[in-house]
GROMACS .gro file of C-alpha atoms in nm:
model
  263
    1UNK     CA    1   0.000   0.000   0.000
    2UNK     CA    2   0.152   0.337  -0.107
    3UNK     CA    3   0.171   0.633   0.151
    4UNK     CA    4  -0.119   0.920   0.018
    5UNK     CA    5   0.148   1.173   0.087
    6UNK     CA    6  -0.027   1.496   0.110
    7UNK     CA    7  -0.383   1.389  -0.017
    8UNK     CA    8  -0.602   1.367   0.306
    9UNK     CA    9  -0.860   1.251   0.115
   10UNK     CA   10  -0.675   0.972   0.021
   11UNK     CA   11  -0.512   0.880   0.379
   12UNK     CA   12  -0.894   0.900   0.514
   13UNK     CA   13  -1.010   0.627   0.321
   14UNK     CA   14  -0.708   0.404   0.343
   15UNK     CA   15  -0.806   0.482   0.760
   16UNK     CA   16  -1.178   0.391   0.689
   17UNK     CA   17  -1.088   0.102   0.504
   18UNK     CA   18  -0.838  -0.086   0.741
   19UNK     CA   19  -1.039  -0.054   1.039
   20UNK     CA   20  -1.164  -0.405   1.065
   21UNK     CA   21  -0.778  -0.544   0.973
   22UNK     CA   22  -0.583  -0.787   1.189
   23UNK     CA   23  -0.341  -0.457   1.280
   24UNK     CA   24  -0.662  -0.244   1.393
   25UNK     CA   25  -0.696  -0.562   1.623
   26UNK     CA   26  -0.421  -0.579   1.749
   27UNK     CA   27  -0.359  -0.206   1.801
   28UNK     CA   28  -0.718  -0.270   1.994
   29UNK     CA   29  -0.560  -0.567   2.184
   30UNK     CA   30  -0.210  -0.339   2.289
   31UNK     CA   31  -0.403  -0.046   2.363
   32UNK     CA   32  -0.562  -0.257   2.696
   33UNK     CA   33  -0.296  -0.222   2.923
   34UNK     CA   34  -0.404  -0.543   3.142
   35UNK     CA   35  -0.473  -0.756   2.867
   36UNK     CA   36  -0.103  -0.676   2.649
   37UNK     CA   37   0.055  -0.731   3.050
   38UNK     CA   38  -0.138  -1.064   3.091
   39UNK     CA   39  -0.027  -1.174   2.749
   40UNK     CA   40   0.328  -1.136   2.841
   41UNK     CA   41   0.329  -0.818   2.647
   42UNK     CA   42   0.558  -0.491   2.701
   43UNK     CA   43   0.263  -0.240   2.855
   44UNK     CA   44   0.300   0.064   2.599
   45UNK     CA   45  -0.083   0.091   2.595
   46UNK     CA   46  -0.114   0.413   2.639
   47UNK     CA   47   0.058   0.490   2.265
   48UNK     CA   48  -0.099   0.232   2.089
   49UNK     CA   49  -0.406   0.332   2.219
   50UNK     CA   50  -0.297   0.718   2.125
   51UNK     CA   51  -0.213   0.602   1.761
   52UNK     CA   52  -0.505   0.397   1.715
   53UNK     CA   53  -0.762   0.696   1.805
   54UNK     CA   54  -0.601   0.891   1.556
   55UNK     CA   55  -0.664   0.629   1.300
   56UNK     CA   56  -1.004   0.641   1.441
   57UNK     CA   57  -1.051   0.986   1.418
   58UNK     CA   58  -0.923   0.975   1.028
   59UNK     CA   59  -1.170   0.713   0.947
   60UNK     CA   60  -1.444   0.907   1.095
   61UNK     CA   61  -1.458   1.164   0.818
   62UNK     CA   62  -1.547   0.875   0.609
   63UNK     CA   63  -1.808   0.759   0.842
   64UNK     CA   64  -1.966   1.132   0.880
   65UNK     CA   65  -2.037   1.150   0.492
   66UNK     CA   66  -2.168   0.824   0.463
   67UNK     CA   67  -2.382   0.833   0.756
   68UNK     CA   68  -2.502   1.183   0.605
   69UNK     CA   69  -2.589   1.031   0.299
   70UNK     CA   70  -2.746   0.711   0.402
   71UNK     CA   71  -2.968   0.993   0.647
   72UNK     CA   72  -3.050   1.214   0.358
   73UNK     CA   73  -3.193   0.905   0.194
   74UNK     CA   74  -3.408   0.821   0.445
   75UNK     CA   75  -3.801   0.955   0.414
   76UNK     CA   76  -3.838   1.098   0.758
   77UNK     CA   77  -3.536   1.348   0.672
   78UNK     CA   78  -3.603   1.441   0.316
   79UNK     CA   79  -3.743   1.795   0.416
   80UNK     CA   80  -3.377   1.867   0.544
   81UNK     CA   81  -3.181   1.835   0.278
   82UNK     CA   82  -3.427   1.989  -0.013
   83UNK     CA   83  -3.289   2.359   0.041
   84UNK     CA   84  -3.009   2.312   0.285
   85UNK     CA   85  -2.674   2.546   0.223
   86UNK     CA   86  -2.358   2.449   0.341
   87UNK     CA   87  -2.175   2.743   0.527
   88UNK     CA   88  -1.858   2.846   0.676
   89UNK     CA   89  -1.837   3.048   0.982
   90UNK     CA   90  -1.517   3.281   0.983
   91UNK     CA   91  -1.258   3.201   1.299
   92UNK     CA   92  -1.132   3.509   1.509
   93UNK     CA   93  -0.736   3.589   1.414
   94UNK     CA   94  -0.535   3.337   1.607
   95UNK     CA   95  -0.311   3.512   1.879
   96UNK     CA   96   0.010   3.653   1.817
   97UNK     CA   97   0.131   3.731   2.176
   98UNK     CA   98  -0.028   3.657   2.546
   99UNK     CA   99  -0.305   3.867   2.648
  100UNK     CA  100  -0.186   4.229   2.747
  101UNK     CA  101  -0.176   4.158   3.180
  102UNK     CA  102  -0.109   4.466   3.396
  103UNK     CA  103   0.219   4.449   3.622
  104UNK     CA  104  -0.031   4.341   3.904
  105UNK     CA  105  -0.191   4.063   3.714
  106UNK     CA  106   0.009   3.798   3.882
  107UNK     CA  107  -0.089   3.463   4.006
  108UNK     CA  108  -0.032   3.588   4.358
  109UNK     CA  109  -0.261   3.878   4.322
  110UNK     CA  110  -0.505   3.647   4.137
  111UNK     CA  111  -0.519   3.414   4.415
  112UNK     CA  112  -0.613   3.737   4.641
  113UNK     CA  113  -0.879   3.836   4.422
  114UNK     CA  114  -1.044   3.500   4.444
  115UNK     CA  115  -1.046   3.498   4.818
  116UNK     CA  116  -1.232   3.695   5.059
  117UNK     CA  117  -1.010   3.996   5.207
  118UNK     CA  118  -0.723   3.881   5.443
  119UNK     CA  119  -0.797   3.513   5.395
  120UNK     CA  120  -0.596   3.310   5.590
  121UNK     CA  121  -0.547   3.053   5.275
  122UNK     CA  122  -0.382   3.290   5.031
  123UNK     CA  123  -0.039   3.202   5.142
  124UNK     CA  124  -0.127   2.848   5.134
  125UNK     CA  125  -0.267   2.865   4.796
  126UNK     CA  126   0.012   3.141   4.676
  127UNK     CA  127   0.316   2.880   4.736
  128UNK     CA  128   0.097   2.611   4.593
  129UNK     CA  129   0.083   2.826   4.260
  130UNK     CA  130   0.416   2.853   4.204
  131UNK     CA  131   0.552   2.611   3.949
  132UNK     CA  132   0.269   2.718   3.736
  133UNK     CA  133   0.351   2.931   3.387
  134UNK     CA  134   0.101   3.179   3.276
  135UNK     CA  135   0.205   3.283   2.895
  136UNK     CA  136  -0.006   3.102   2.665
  137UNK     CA  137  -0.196   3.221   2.311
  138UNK     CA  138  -0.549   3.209   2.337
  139UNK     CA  139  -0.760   3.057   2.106
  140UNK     CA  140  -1.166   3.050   2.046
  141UNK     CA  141  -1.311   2.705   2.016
  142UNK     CA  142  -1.503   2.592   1.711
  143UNK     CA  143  -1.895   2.538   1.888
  144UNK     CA  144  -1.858   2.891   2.043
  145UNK     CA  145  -1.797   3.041   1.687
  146UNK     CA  146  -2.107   2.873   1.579
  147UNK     CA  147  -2.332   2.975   1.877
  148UNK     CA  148  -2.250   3.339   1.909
  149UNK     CA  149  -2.304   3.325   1.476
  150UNK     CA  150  -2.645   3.203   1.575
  151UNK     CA  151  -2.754   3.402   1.817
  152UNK     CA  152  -2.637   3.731   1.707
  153UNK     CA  153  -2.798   3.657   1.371
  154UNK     CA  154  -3.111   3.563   1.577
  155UNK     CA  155  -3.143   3.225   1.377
  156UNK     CA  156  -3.408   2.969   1.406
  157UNK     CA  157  -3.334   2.638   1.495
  158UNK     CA  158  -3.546   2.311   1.336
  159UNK     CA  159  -3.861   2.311   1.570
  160UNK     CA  160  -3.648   2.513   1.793
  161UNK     CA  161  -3.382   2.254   1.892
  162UNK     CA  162  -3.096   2.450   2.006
  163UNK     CA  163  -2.849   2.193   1.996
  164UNK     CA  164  -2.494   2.339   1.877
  165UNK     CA  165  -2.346   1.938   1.726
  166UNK     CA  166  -1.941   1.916   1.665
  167UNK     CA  167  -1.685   1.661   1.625
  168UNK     CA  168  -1.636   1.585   1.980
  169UNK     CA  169  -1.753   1.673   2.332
  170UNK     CA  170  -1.711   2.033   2.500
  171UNK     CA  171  -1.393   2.106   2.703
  172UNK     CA  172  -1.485   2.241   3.048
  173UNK     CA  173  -1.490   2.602   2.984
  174UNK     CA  174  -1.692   2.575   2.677
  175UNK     CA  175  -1.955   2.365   2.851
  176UNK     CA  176  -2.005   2.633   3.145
  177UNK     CA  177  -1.999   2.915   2.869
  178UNK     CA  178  -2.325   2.725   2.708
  179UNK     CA  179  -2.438   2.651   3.051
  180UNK     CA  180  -2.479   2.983   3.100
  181UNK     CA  181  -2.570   3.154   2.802
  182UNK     CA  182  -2.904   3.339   2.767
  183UNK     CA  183  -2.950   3.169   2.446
  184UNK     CA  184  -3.042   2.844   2.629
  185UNK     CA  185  -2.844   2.630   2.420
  186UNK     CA  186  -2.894   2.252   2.480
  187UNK     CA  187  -2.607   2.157   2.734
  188UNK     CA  188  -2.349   1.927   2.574
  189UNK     CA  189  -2.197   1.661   2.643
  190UNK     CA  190  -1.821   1.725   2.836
  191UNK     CA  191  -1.492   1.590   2.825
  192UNK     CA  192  -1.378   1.793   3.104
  193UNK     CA  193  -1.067   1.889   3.001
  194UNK     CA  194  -0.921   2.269   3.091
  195UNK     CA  195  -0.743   2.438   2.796
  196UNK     CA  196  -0.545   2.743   2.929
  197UNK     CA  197  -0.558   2.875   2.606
  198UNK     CA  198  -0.935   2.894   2.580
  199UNK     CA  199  -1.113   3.215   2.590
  200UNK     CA  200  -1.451   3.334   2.476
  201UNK     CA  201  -1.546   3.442   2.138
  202UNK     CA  202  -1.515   3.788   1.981
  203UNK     CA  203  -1.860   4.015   2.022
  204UNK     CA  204  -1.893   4.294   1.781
  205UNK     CA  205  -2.116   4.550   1.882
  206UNK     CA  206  -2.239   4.879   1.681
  207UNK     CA  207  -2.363   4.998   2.017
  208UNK     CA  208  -2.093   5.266   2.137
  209UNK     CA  209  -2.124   5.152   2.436
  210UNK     CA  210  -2.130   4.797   2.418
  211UNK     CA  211  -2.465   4.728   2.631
  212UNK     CA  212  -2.565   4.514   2.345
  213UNK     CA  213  -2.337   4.273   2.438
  214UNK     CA  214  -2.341   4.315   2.853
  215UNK     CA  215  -2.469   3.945   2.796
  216UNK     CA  216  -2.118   3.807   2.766
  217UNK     CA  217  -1.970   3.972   3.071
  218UNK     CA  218  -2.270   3.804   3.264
  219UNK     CA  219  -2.188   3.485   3.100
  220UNK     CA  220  -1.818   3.518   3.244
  221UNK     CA  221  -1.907   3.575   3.571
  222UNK     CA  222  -2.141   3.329   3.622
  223UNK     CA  223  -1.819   3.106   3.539
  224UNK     CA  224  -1.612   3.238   3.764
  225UNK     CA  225  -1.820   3.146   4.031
  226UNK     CA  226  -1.781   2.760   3.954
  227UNK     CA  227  -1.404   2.801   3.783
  228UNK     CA  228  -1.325   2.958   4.146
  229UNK     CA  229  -1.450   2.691   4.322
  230UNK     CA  230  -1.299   2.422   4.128
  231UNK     CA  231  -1.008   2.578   4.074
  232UNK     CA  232  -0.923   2.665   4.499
  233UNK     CA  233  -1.028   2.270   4.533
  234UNK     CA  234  -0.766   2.130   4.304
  235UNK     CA  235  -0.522   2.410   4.430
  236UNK     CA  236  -0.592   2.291   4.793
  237UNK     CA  237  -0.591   1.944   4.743
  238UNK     CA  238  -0.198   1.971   4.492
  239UNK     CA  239  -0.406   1.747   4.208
  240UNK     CA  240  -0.175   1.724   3.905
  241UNK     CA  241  -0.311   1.653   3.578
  242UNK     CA  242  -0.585   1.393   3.577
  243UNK     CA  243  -0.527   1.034   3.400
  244UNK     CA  244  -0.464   1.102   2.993
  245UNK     CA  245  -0.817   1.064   2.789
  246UNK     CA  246  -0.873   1.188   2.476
  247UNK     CA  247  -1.070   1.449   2.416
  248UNK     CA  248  -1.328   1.327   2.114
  249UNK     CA  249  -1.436   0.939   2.081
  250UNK     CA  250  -1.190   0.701   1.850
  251UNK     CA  251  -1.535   0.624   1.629
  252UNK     CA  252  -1.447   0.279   1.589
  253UNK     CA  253  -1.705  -0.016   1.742
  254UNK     CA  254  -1.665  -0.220   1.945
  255UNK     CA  255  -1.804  -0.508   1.740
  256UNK     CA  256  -1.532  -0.398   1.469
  257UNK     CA  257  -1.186  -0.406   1.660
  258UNK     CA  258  -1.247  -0.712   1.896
  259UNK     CA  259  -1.310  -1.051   1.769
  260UNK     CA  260  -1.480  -1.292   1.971
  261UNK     CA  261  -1.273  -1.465   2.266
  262UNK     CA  262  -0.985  -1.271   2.164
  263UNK     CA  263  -0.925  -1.149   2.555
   0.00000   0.00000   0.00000
C-alpha cells in the first residue's frame, strides 16, 4: 500500500478502510494495558491506544459523509436536505502574543482576588501556585464560533432545537460558557478537560457603548463562580493533571476491533 502523501482525502479512506484489519486488532488488543501485561506483552498501551484513536478519528470523516448520505436518503429526513446550504463560519485571528496583563496581574494577586479579604489561605494557595507558567496564546473554540453566529444573527433552529453538534464533546470552559448563556443552548456533552488557552469568542457590537453585548460579561461571571470553586479545590488538594483521555471518541465499534474470545 503506497503512503497518500499529502492527499487527506486519500489517507482517510485508506483509515476507513483498514479498520476491521488484523493490525486495527491488534492495536485494539495493545491499547488494553491489562490484557497486552497478561499476554506477556511490554505495557505501551497508552501509545498504541494514542495512535489507534487517531486512526479512528481519520476514518471518521469517512463515516460522517456516509452516515449523512445514508440519512439524507431516508423519508423521515427528506425535508432537510431539499434547500439546505452548506456554510462556513469565519474564525477570530489566532493570537500573536499573550493577552496584554497589567504588572499586578500575577498569580499571587489572582489568588487574592479570588479569596475573601485577608484570607488566611492565600499564602497556602500562593506557594501552591508557584511552578505554574502563565504565557499562553489564546484561542476561540469551534462550537462557540457557531453559537454566538447564531444568536447574534437571531437564527431559528429546526422546531427550535438548540443543539450546537461538533466533532467531539465540549472542554470544560466551553460547557459552562453554554451553561450559562441566555440563548439556552442545549447543554453538551463534556470531556472535562481545561485548555489554558481557551477564551470566549469575539462580540462585535455597533452599540458605542457595548450594552448590546453586557450578555457576555454576565456569562463570564457566572463562570467564575464555579471556575473559582474548582479551581481553589484542586489548588488545595496539589491534584496534578488527571489520567490522559482523549478528548473526542476514537469512532471505531466495538463489534469492529475485537473478535470474539480474543481477551
Amino acid at each position: 500500500m503506497s503512503f497518500p502523501g499529502d492527499d487527506m482525502k486519500k489517507l482517510c479512506q485508506i483509515s476507513y478502510e483498514t479498520r476491521e484489519s488484523p493490525s486495527m486488532k491488534e492495536l485494539a488488543r495493545r491499547s488494553d494495558k491489562d490484557a497486552s501485561i497478561s499476554a506477556g506483552l511490554d505495557s505501551h498501551a497508552s501509545h498504541f491506544s494514542r495512535v489507534r484513536h487517531y486512526i479512528g478519528r481519520l476514518c471518521m470523516h469517512m463515516k460522517a459523509a456516509k452516515t449523512l448520505v445514508a440519512t439524507a436518503a431516508r423519508p423521515s429526513f427528506f425535508r432537510f436536505f431539499e434547500t439546505f446550504q452548506i456554510e462556513c463560519c469565519p474564525s477570530p485571528k489566532p493570537a500573536e502574543a499573550p493577552p496584554r496583563m497589567n504588572k499586578q496581574m500575577t498569580l499571587d494577586d489572582i489568588v487574592i482576588r479570588m479569596l475573601p479579604c485577608n484570607d488566611k489561605r492565600v499564602p497556602e494557595y500562593q506557594e501552591a501556585l508557584q511552578f505554574m507558567d502563565p504565557s499562553f496564546l489564546p484561542i476561540v473554540h469551534a462550537e462557540l464560533i457557531v453559537l454566538e453566529h447564531f444568536y447574534t444573527n437571531t437564527y431559528h433552529f429546526v422546531e427550535n432545537d438548540k443543539y450546537i453538534g461538533c466533532s467531539k464533546p465540549a472542554c470544560y470552559c466551553c460547557y459552562h460558557y453554554i451553561c450559562a448563556h441566555p440563548g439556552n443552548f442545549v447543554r453538551p456533552a463534556s470531556h472535562n478537560k481545561n485548555y489554558l488557552n481557551w477564551r470566549p469568542p469575539d462580540i462585535i457590537s455597533e452599540d458605542p457603548e457595548g450594552l448590546d453585548v453586557k450578555y457576555q460579561r454576565d456569562i463570564l461571571n457566572d463562570m467564575i463562580k464555579q471556575i473559582r470553586n474548582d479551581v481553589l479545590a484542586q489548588i488545595k488538594e496539589r491534584r496534578g493533571p488527571g489520567n490522559m483521555h482523549h478528548d473526542s471518541t476514537t469512532g471505531i465499534s466495538a463489534s469492529v476491533i475485537c473478535t470474539p474470545g480474543r481477551f
